[in-house]
PDB file of C-alpha atoms in Angstrom:
ATOM      1  CA  MET W   1       0.352   0.146   0.082  1.00 48.00           C
ATOM      2  CA  PHE W   2       2.624   2.403   0.930  1.00 51.00           C
ATOM      3  CA  ASN W   3       4.943   1.080  -1.929  1.00 51.00           C
ATOM      4  CA  ILE W   4       2.421   1.442  -4.215  1.00 57.00           C
ATOM      5  CA  SER W   5       1.606   5.159  -2.878  1.00 89.00           C
ATOM      6  CA  LEU W   6       5.504   6.359  -3.046  1.00 95.00           C
ATOM      7  CA  THR W   7       6.146   4.639  -6.660  1.00 95.00           C
ATOM      8  CA  ASP W   8       2.653   6.725  -7.806  1.00 96.00           C
ATOM      9  CA  ILE W   9       4.272  10.355  -6.208  1.00 96.00           C
ATOM     10  CA  HIS W  10       7.409   9.384  -7.927  1.00 97.00           C
ATOM     11  CA  ARG W  11       5.882   8.823 -11.341  1.00 97.00           C
ATOM     12  CA  SER W  12       3.661  11.797 -10.915  1.00 97.00           C
ATOM     13  CA  TYR W  13       7.120  14.051 -10.198  1.00 98.00           C
ATOM     14  CA  ILE W  14       8.787  12.558 -13.100  1.00 98.00           C
ATOM     15  CA  ASP W  15       5.067  12.655 -15.567  1.00 98.00           C
ATOM     16  CA  CYS W  16       5.315  16.474 -14.143  1.00 98.00           C
ATOM     17  CA  LEU W  17       8.975  17.127 -15.214  1.00 98.00           C
ATOM     18  CA  ASN W  18       8.427  15.525 -18.546  1.00 98.00           C
ATOM     19  CA  ARG W  19       5.124  18.067 -19.529  1.00 98.00           C
ATOM     20  CA  GLN W  20       7.936  21.066 -17.799  1.00 97.00           C
ATOM     21  CA  ASP W  21       4.698  21.977 -15.676  1.00 97.00           C
ATOM     22  CA  TRP W  22       6.545  24.522 -13.493  1.00 97.00           C
ATOM     23  CA  PRO W  23       2.901  25.562 -11.776  1.00 95.00           C
ATOM     24  CA  GLU W  24       2.378  21.729 -10.025  1.00 96.00           C
ATOM     25  CA  LEU W  25       5.844  21.023  -8.999  1.00 97.00           C
ATOM     26  CA  GLY W  26       4.711  21.848  -5.452  1.00 96.00           C
ATOM     27  CA  ARG W  27       2.796  18.999  -5.295  1.00 96.00           C
ATOM     28  CA  ASP W  28       5.548  16.489  -5.163  1.00 96.00           C
ATOM     29  CA  VAL W  29       8.203  18.595  -4.144  1.00 97.00           C
ATOM     30  CA  ASN W  30       8.628  19.717  -0.575  1.00 97.00           C
ATOM     31  CA  ALA W  31       9.219  23.509  -0.550  1.00 96.00           C
ATOM     32  CA  ASP W  32      12.363  23.000   2.024  1.00 96.00           C
ATOM     33  CA  VAL W  33      13.784  19.964  -0.683  1.00 97.00           C
ATOM     34  CA  LEU W  34      17.341  18.973  -0.385  1.00 97.00           C
ATOM     35  CA  HIS W  35      19.285  18.084  -3.437  1.00 96.00           C
ATOM     36  CA  ASN W  36      22.722  16.447  -3.060  1.00 95.00           C
ATOM     37  CA  GLY W  37      22.680  17.590   0.904  1.00 95.00           C
ATOM     38  CA  ARG W  38      22.366  21.382   0.096  1.00 94.00           C
ATOM     39  CA  ALA W  39      19.450  23.092   0.717  1.00 95.00           C
ATOM     40  CA  PHE W  40      17.743  24.430  -2.795  1.00 87.00           C
ATOM     41  CA  GLU W  41      13.770  25.569  -1.583  1.00 92.00           C
ATOM     42  CA  LEU W  42      11.312  24.976  -4.201  1.00 96.00           C
ATOM     43  CA  SER W  43      11.695  28.086  -6.245  1.00 95.00           C
ATOM     44  CA  GLY W  44      15.619  26.840  -6.530  1.00 95.00           C
ATOM     45  CA  TYR W  45      15.269  23.459  -7.481  1.00 96.00           C
ATOM     46  CA  ARG W  46      12.478  24.538  -9.987  1.00 96.00           C
ATOM     47  CA  ALA W  47      14.931  27.110 -11.455  1.00 96.00           C
ATOM     48  CA  MET W  48      17.410  24.804 -11.459  1.00 95.00           C
ATOM     49  CA  LEU W  49      14.916  21.888 -13.291  1.00 96.00           C
ATOM     50  CA  ALA W  50      13.467  24.542 -16.124  1.00 96.00           C
ATOM     51  CA  ARG W  51      17.705  25.483 -16.391  1.00 96.00           C
ATOM     52  CA  ASP W  52      18.159  21.911 -17.517  1.00 96.00           C
ATOM     53  CA  PHE W  53      15.364  22.191 -20.209  1.00 97.00           C
ATOM     54  CA  THR W  54      16.607  25.014 -22.043  1.00 96.00           C
ATOM     55  CA  ASP W  55      20.250  23.545 -22.238  1.00 96.00           C
ATOM     56  CA  ILE W  56      18.932  20.537 -23.140  1.00 97.00           C
ATOM     57  CA  PRO W  57      15.095  20.962 -25.465  1.00 96.00           C
ATOM     58  CA  ASP W  58      14.968  17.242 -25.941  1.00 97.00           C
ATOM     59  CA  LEU W  59      15.524  16.370 -22.426  1.00 98.00           C
ATOM     60  CA  HIS W  60      13.157  13.468 -21.081  1.00 98.00           C
ATOM     61  CA  PHE W  61      13.272  11.668 -17.894  1.00 98.00           C
ATOM     62  CA  GLN W  62      12.312   7.564 -18.608  1.00 98.00           C
ATOM     63  CA  ILE W  63      12.204   5.550 -15.184  1.00 98.00           C
ATOM     64  CA  GLU W  64      14.025   1.954 -16.204  1.00 98.00           C
ATOM     65  CA  LEU W  65      14.416   0.766 -12.797  1.00 98.00           C
ATOM     66  CA  SER W  66      12.380   1.625  -9.598  1.00 97.00           C
ATOM     67  CA  VAL W  67      13.132   0.416  -6.236  1.00 97.00           C
ATOM     68  CA  SER W  68      10.578   1.234  -3.746  1.00 96.00           C
ATOM     69  CA  GLU W  69      10.625   0.850   0.721  1.00 95.00           C
ATOM     70  CA  VAL W  70       9.422   3.258   2.763  1.00 94.00           C
ATOM     71  CA  PRO W  71      10.536   6.538   2.963  1.00 97.00           C
ATOM     72  CA  GLN W  72      12.427   5.997  -0.365  1.00 98.00           C
ATOM     73  CA  VAL W  73      12.074   5.399  -3.346  1.00 98.00           C
ATOM     74  CA  ALA W  74      15.417   4.906  -6.041  1.00 98.00           C
ATOM     75  CA  ALA W  75      14.852   4.993  -9.968  1.00 98.00           C
ATOM     76  CA  ARG W  76      17.732   4.539 -12.446  1.00 98.00           C
ATOM     77  CA  LEU W  77      16.592   7.104 -14.997  1.00 98.00           C
ATOM     78  CA  ALA W  78      17.715   6.536 -18.776  1.00 98.00           C
ATOM     79  CA  PHE W  79      18.447   9.777 -20.879  1.00 98.00           C
ATOM     80  CA  HIS W  80      18.550  10.216 -24.447  1.00 98.00           C
ATOM     81  CA  CYS W  81      19.146  13.801 -25.697  1.00 98.00           C
ATOM     82  CA  SER W  82      21.455  16.358 -27.167  1.00 97.00           C
ATOM     83  CA  PRO W  83      22.539  19.121 -24.558  1.00 97.00           C
ATOM     84  CA  LYS W  84      22.915  22.325 -26.349  1.00 96.00           C
ATOM     85  CA  ALA W  85      26.400  23.252 -25.058  1.00 95.00           C
ATOM     86  CA  GLU W  86      28.462  22.386 -21.926  1.00 93.00           C
ATOM     87  CA  PHE W  87      27.202  18.369 -19.889  1.00 93.00           C
ATOM     88  CA  PRO W  88      27.397  17.969 -17.135  1.00 92.00           C
ATOM     89  CA  GLY W  89      30.868  20.042 -17.601  1.00 90.00           C
ATOM     90  CA  LEU W  90      31.516  18.197 -20.987  1.00 94.00           C
ATOM     91  CA  ASP W  91      31.321  20.004 -24.149  1.00 95.00           C
ATOM     92  CA  ILE W  92      28.408  18.248 -25.506  1.00 96.00           C
ATOM     93  CA  GLY W  93      27.734  21.035 -28.653  1.00 91.00           C
ATOM     94  CA  GLY W  94      24.572  19.249 -29.615  1.00 93.00           C
ATOM     95  CA  ARG W  95      25.490  15.652 -30.358  1.00 96.00           C
ATOM     96  CA  THR W  96      23.160  12.800 -29.068  1.00 97.00           C
ATOM     97  CA  ILE W  97      23.828  11.227 -26.223  1.00 97.00           C
ATOM     98  CA  SER W  98      22.375   8.389 -23.930  1.00 97.00           C
ATOM     99  CA  PHE W  99      23.326   7.790 -20.470  1.00 97.00           C
ATOM    100  CA  ALA W 100      21.946   6.989 -17.024  1.00 98.00           C
ATOM    101  CA  GLY W 101      21.199   8.902 -13.836  1.00 98.00           C
ATOM    102  CA  ASN W 102      21.002   6.781 -10.508  1.00 98.00           C
ATOM    103  CA  VAL W 103      18.595   8.658  -7.766  1.00 98.00           C
ATOM    104  CA  PHE W 104      17.493   8.246  -4.229  1.00 98.00           C
ATOM    105  CA  TYR W 105      14.699   9.937  -3.308  1.00 98.00           C
ATOM    106  CA  GLU W 106      12.972  10.315   0.430  1.00 98.00           C
ATOM    107  CA  ILE W 107       9.741  11.200   0.565  1.00 97.00           C
ATOM    108  CA  GLN W 108       7.428  12.451   3.877  1.00 96.00           C
ATOM    109  CA  ASP W 109       3.838  13.266   3.840  1.00 94.00           C
ATOM    110  CA  SER W 110       3.552  12.339   0.076  1.00 95.00           C
ATOM    111  CA  LYS W 111       6.082  14.914  -1.033  1.00 96.00           C
ATOM    112  CA  ILE W 112      10.209  14.669  -1.976  1.00 97.00           C
ATOM    113  CA  VAL W 113      11.957  15.921   0.363  1.00 97.00           C
ATOM    114  CA  SER W 114      15.362  15.224  -0.592  1.00 98.00           C
ATOM    115  CA  VAL W 115      17.388  13.633  -3.585  1.00 98.00           C
ATOM    116  CA  TRP W 116      20.741  12.132  -3.979  1.00 98.00           C
ATOM    117  CA  SER W 117      21.377  12.131  -7.961  1.00 97.00           C
ATOM    118  CA  ILE W 118      24.295  10.758  -9.732  1.00 98.00           C
ATOM    119  CA  VAL W 119      25.150  11.182 -13.608  1.00 97.00           C
ATOM    120  CA  ASP W 120      27.323   8.467 -15.357  1.00 97.00           C
ATOM    121  CA  LYS W 121      29.574  10.929 -16.279  1.00 96.00           C
ATOM    122  CA  ASP W 122      32.146   8.491 -17.582  1.00 94.00           C
ATOM    123  CA  ALA W 123      29.225   6.992 -19.843  1.00 95.00           C
ATOM    124  CA  ILE W 124      29.191  10.342 -21.456  1.00 96.00           C
ATOM    125  CA  GLU W 125      32.679  10.743 -22.187  1.00 95.00           C
ATOM    126  CA  GLU W 126      33.070   7.491 -23.323  1.00 94.00           C
ATOM    127  CA  GLN W 127      30.429   8.411 -26.120  1.00 95.00           C
ATOM    128  CA  LEU W 128      32.480  11.993 -26.923  1.00 94.00           C
ATOM    129  CA  ARG W 129      35.744   9.984 -27.411  1.00 91.00           C
ATOM    130  CA  ARG W 130      34.136   7.912 -30.343  1.00 84.00           C
TER     131      ARG W 130
ATOM    132  CA  MET T   1      10.741 -11.288   5.004  1.00 47.00           C
ATOM    133  CA  PHE T   2      11.734 -10.979   1.620  1.00 51.00           C
ATOM    134  CA  ASN T   3      13.050  -7.578   2.401  1.00 51.00           C
ATOM    135  CA  ILE T   4      15.176  -8.322   4.912  1.00 57.00           C
ATOM    136  CA  SER T   5      16.348 -11.189   3.186  1.00 89.00           C
ATOM    137  CA  LEU T   6      17.260  -8.838   0.430  1.00 95.00           C
ATOM    138  CA  THR T   7      18.872  -6.624   2.361  1.00 95.00           C
ATOM    139  CA  ASP T   8      21.286  -9.374   4.324  1.00 96.00           C
ATOM    140  CA  ILE T   9      22.053 -10.727   1.428  1.00 96.00           C
ATOM    141  CA  HIS T  10      23.509  -7.711   0.313  1.00 97.00           C
ATOM    142  CA  ARG T  11      25.073  -6.657   3.418  1.00 97.00           C
ATOM    143  CA  SER T  12      26.672  -9.659   3.848  1.00 97.00           C
ATOM    144  CA  TYR T  13      27.710  -8.823  -0.032  1.00 98.00           C
ATOM    145  CA  ILE T  14      29.770  -5.810   0.916  1.00 98.00           C
ATOM    146  CA  ASP T  15      31.395  -7.454   3.966  1.00 98.00           C
ATOM    147  CA  CYS T  16      32.973  -9.972   2.243  1.00 98.00           C
ATOM    148  CA  LEU T  17      34.252  -6.881  -0.598  1.00 98.00           C
ATOM    149  CA  ASN T  18      35.396  -5.397   2.712  1.00 98.00           C
ATOM    150  CA  ARG T  19      37.182  -8.485   3.976  1.00 98.00           C
ATOM    151  CA  GLN T  20      38.450  -8.483   0.659  1.00 97.00           C
ATOM    152  CA  ASP T  21      37.388 -12.323   0.966  1.00 97.00           C
ATOM    153  CA  TRP T  22      37.522 -13.257  -2.915  1.00 97.00           C
ATOM    154  CA  PRO T  23      36.847 -17.049  -2.131  1.00 95.00           C
ATOM    155  CA  GLU T  24      33.296 -16.119  -0.514  1.00 96.00           C
ATOM    156  CA  LEU T  25      32.079 -13.495  -3.472  1.00 97.00           C
ATOM    157  CA  GLY T  26      30.413 -16.875  -5.002  1.00 97.00           C
ATOM    158  CA  ARG T  27      27.568 -17.373  -1.751  1.00 96.00           C
ATOM    159  CA  ASP T  28      26.528 -13.976  -2.727  1.00 96.00           C
ATOM    160  CA  VAL T  29      26.766 -13.559  -6.582  1.00 97.00           C
ATOM    161  CA  ASN T  30      25.605 -15.249  -9.493  1.00 97.00           C
ATOM    162  CA  ALA T  31      28.690 -17.106 -11.454  1.00 96.00           C
ATOM    163  CA  ASP T  32      26.891 -15.504 -14.905  1.00 96.00           C
ATOM    164  CA  VAL T  33      26.756 -11.766 -13.119  1.00 97.00           C
ATOM    165  CA  LEU T  34      26.220  -8.798 -15.128  1.00 97.00           C
ATOM    166  CA  HIS T  35      28.048  -4.972 -14.175  1.00 96.00           C
ATOM    167  CA  ASN T  36      26.274  -2.503 -16.258  1.00 95.00           C
ATOM    168  CA  GLY T  37      24.770  -4.903 -18.566  1.00 95.00           C
ATOM    169  CA  ARG T  38      28.516  -6.384 -19.448  1.00 94.00           C
ATOM    170  CA  ALA T  39      28.979 -10.048 -18.844  1.00 95.00           C
ATOM    171  CA  PHE T  40      31.400 -10.181 -16.577  1.00 87.00           C
ATOM    172  CA  GLU T  41      31.064 -13.956 -15.216  1.00 92.00           C
ATOM    173  CA  LEU T  42      32.115 -14.273 -11.238  1.00 95.00           C
ATOM    174  CA  SER T  43      35.448 -14.871 -12.203  1.00 95.00           C
ATOM    175  CA  GLY T  44      35.790 -11.373 -14.183  1.00 95.00           C
ATOM    176  CA  TYR T  45      33.892  -9.429 -11.321  1.00 96.00           C
ATOM    177  CA  ARG T  46      36.417 -10.747  -8.902  1.00 96.00           C
ATOM    178  CA  ALA T  47      38.674  -9.422 -10.461  1.00 96.00           C
ATOM    179  CA  MET T  48      37.858  -6.239 -11.394  1.00 95.00           C
ATOM    180  CA  LEU T  49      36.950  -5.830  -7.493  1.00 96.00           C
ATOM    181  CA  ALA T  50      40.189  -7.493  -6.642  1.00 96.00           C
ATOM    182  CA  ARG T  51      42.054  -4.523  -9.044  1.00 96.00           C
ATOM    183  CA  ASP T  52      39.927  -1.962  -7.287  1.00 96.00           C
ATOM    184  CA  PHE T  53      41.601  -2.938  -3.963  1.00 97.00           C
ATOM    185  CA  THR T  54      45.234  -2.623  -5.009  1.00 96.00           C
ATOM    186  CA  ASP T  55      44.935   0.449  -6.834  1.00 96.00           C
ATOM    187  CA  ILE T  56      42.986   1.709  -3.453  1.00 97.00           C
ATOM    188  CA  PRO T  57      44.437   0.072  -0.481  1.00 96.00           C
ATOM    189  CA  ASP T  58      42.218   1.539   2.195  1.00 97.00           C
ATOM    190  CA  LEU T  59      38.987   1.190  -0.091  1.00 98.00           C
ATOM    191  CA  HIS T  60      36.073   0.350   2.171  1.00 98.00           C
ATOM    192  CA  PHE T  61      32.371   0.164   1.081  1.00 98.00           C
ATOM    193  CA  GLN T  62      30.217   2.110   3.607  1.00 98.00           C
ATOM    194  CA  ILE T  63      26.309   1.809   3.167  1.00 98.00           C
ATOM    195  CA  GLU T  64      24.868   5.473   3.548  1.00 98.00           C
ATOM    196  CA  LEU T  65      21.380   4.396   2.029  1.00 98.00           C
ATOM    197  CA  SER T  66      19.549   1.102   1.015  1.00 97.00           C
ATOM    198  CA  VAL T  67      15.934   0.392  -0.466  1.00 97.00           C
ATOM    199  CA  SER T  68      14.805  -2.813  -1.238  1.00 96.00           C
ATOM    200  CA  GLU T  69      11.976  -4.345  -3.177  1.00 95.00           C
ATOM    201  CA  VAL T  70      11.977  -7.660  -4.632  1.00 94.00           C
ATOM    202  CA  PRO T  71      14.035  -8.482  -6.606  1.00 97.00           C
ATOM    203  CA  GLN T  72      16.109  -5.188  -6.361  1.00 98.00           C
ATOM    204  CA  VAL T  73      18.307  -3.592  -3.716  1.00 98.00           C
ATOM    205  CA  ALA T  74      19.169   0.109  -4.132  1.00 98.00           C
ATOM    206  CA  ALA T  75      22.159   1.576  -2.350  1.00 98.00           C
ATOM    207  CA  ARG T  76      24.093   4.996  -1.610  1.00 98.00           C
ATOM    208  CA  LEU T  77      27.484   3.939  -1.024  1.00 98.00           C
ATOM    209  CA  ALA T  78      29.807   6.546   0.448  1.00 98.00           C
ATOM    210  CA  PHE T  79      33.746   6.395   0.047  1.00 98.00           C
ATOM    211  CA  HIS T  80      36.943   8.064   1.530  1.00 98.00           C
ATOM    212  CA  CYS T  81      39.656   6.387   0.258  1.00 98.00           C
ATOM    213  CA  SER T  82      43.456   7.676  -1.377  1.00 97.00           C
ATOM    214  CA  PRO T  83      44.104   5.331  -4.799  1.00 97.00           C
ATOM    215  CA  LYS T  84      47.165   5.193  -5.584  1.00 96.00           C
ATOM    216  CA  ALA T  85      47.582   6.554  -9.447  1.00 95.00           C
ATOM    217  CA  GLU T  86      44.145   7.311 -11.603  1.00 93.00           C
ATOM    218  CA  PHE T  87      40.462   6.472 -10.698  1.00 93.00           C
ATOM    219  CA  PRO T  88      38.424   7.049 -12.547  1.00 92.00           C
ATOM    220  CA  GLY T  89      40.118   7.828 -15.403  1.00 90.00           C
ATOM    221  CA  LEU T  90      41.260  10.808 -12.828  1.00 94.00           C
ATOM    222  CA  ASP T  91      44.799  11.337 -11.903  1.00 95.00           C
ATOM    223  CA  ILE T  92      44.312  10.864  -8.094  1.00 96.00           C
ATOM    224  CA  GLY T  93      48.115  10.417  -7.040  1.00 90.00           C
ATOM    225  CA  GLY T  94      47.437   9.221  -3.509  1.00 93.00           C
ATOM    226  CA  ARG T  95      45.069  11.947  -2.362  1.00 96.00           C
ATOM    227  CA  THR T  96      42.583  11.341  -0.480  1.00 97.00           C
ATOM    228  CA  ILE T  97      38.699  11.612  -1.654  1.00 97.00           C
ATOM    229  CA  SER T  98      35.121  11.286  -0.765  1.00 97.00           C
ATOM    230  CA  PHE T  99      32.744  10.592  -3.039  1.00 98.00           C
ATOM    231  CA  ALA T 100      29.417   8.549  -3.496  1.00 98.00           C
ATOM    232  CA  GLY T 101      27.963   5.658  -5.649  1.00 98.00           C
ATOM    233  CA  ASN T 102      24.357   4.811  -6.641  1.00 98.00           C
ATOM    234  CA  VAL T 103      24.007   1.266  -7.049  1.00 98.00           C
ATOM    235  CA  PHE T 104      21.284  -1.119  -7.753  1.00 98.00           C
ATOM    236  CA  TYR T 105      21.021  -4.765  -7.279  1.00 98.00           C
ATOM    237  CA  GLU T 106      19.292  -7.477  -9.034  1.00 98.00           C
ATOM    238  CA  ILE T 107      19.182 -10.655  -6.935  1.00 97.00           C
ATOM    239  CA  GLN T 108      17.320 -14.044  -8.120  1.00 96.00           C
ATOM    240  CA  ASP T 109      17.560 -17.309  -6.116  1.00 94.00           C
ATOM    241  CA  SER T 110      19.411 -15.120  -3.100  1.00 95.00           C
ATOM    242  CA  LYS T 111      22.313 -14.189  -5.358  1.00 96.00           C
ATOM    243  CA  ILE T 112      23.310 -10.898  -7.295  1.00 97.00           C
ATOM    244  CA  VAL T 113      22.802 -11.278 -10.744  1.00 97.00           C
ATOM    245  CA  SER T 114      23.118  -7.814 -12.660  1.00 98.00           C
ATOM    246  CA  VAL T 115      24.600  -4.108 -10.963  1.00 98.00           C
ATOM    247  CA  TRP T 116      24.195  -1.262 -12.171  1.00 98.00           C
ATOM    248  CA  SER T 117      26.675   1.472 -10.465  1.00 97.00           C
ATOM    249  CA  ILE T 118      27.562   4.782 -11.221  1.00 98.00           C
ATOM    250  CA  VAL T 119      30.317   6.661  -9.247  1.00 97.00           C
ATOM    251  CA  ASP T 120      29.874  10.731  -8.847  1.00 97.00           C
ATOM    252  CA  LYS T 121      33.172  11.690 -10.893  1.00 96.00           C
ATOM    253  CA  ASP T 122      31.960  14.977 -10.669  1.00 94.00           C
ATOM    254  CA  ALA T 123      32.443  15.218  -7.110  1.00 95.00           C
ATOM    255  CA  ILE T 124      35.885  13.734  -7.276  1.00 96.00           C
ATOM    256  CA  GLU T 125      37.066  16.308  -9.929  1.00 95.00           C
ATOM    257  CA  GLU T 126      35.594  19.441  -7.668  1.00 94.00           C
ATOM    258  CA  GLN T 127      37.978  18.034  -5.086  1.00 95.00           C
ATOM    259  CA  LEU T 128      40.763  17.794  -7.302  1.00 94.00           C
ATOM    260  CA  ARG T 129      40.337  21.330  -8.253  1.00 91.00           C
ATOM    261  CA  ARG T 130      40.384  22.740  -4.592  1.00 84.00           C
TER     262      ARG T 130
END
């Protein structure tokens, strides 16, 4: 029951990102959200995500694996997209790259309160070397 | 019940790594284990891990977060160690670095059959810039 609920909240959050429905983000994300241990507040978190979509116009979050146990969800996200310039600190220049992100979310009172995210930079570098 | 069991298997696996108890690795890891989608077989997987400990003599795996839902365990691992030379593709040269790894494990018949691992290379690069 709880597990289904956490998974639902996470899916709703991912759908919200993919729609770029920024006014709705606060439905699934707490006002004092932490990202990689840093306090962002919802406004800062929203701004970071909106900037990601500006920098990567075809950005799309796809859930590849999902593991849920109260109060956490862990998800492996798959990306196939074309960052216009630098990402993450690498000169992509519009090339299409594929990579994964492994992310942990802590959910309290039906909202994401903390996110621990790592992007597979090694995989991107390998594609740039080809 | 199942969740406790998967968590136990994962903890046993991490303990085995920290003891560098390579003969015992097959108790928790399947003979045909996949790592980041590549077939390693147990012998190749063991060799990779043993090499990690040669390259990083003070390597220690610490579970920071753990999420379990059959048939998967996701864990955020914390590292504080001093790679002798390059890791991962960065010239560390004996400096002590702290970083995390976010990892998904699929467990079937009480053994790890697949591992999806991402190390936070960005965090390491940031420490090297200091």
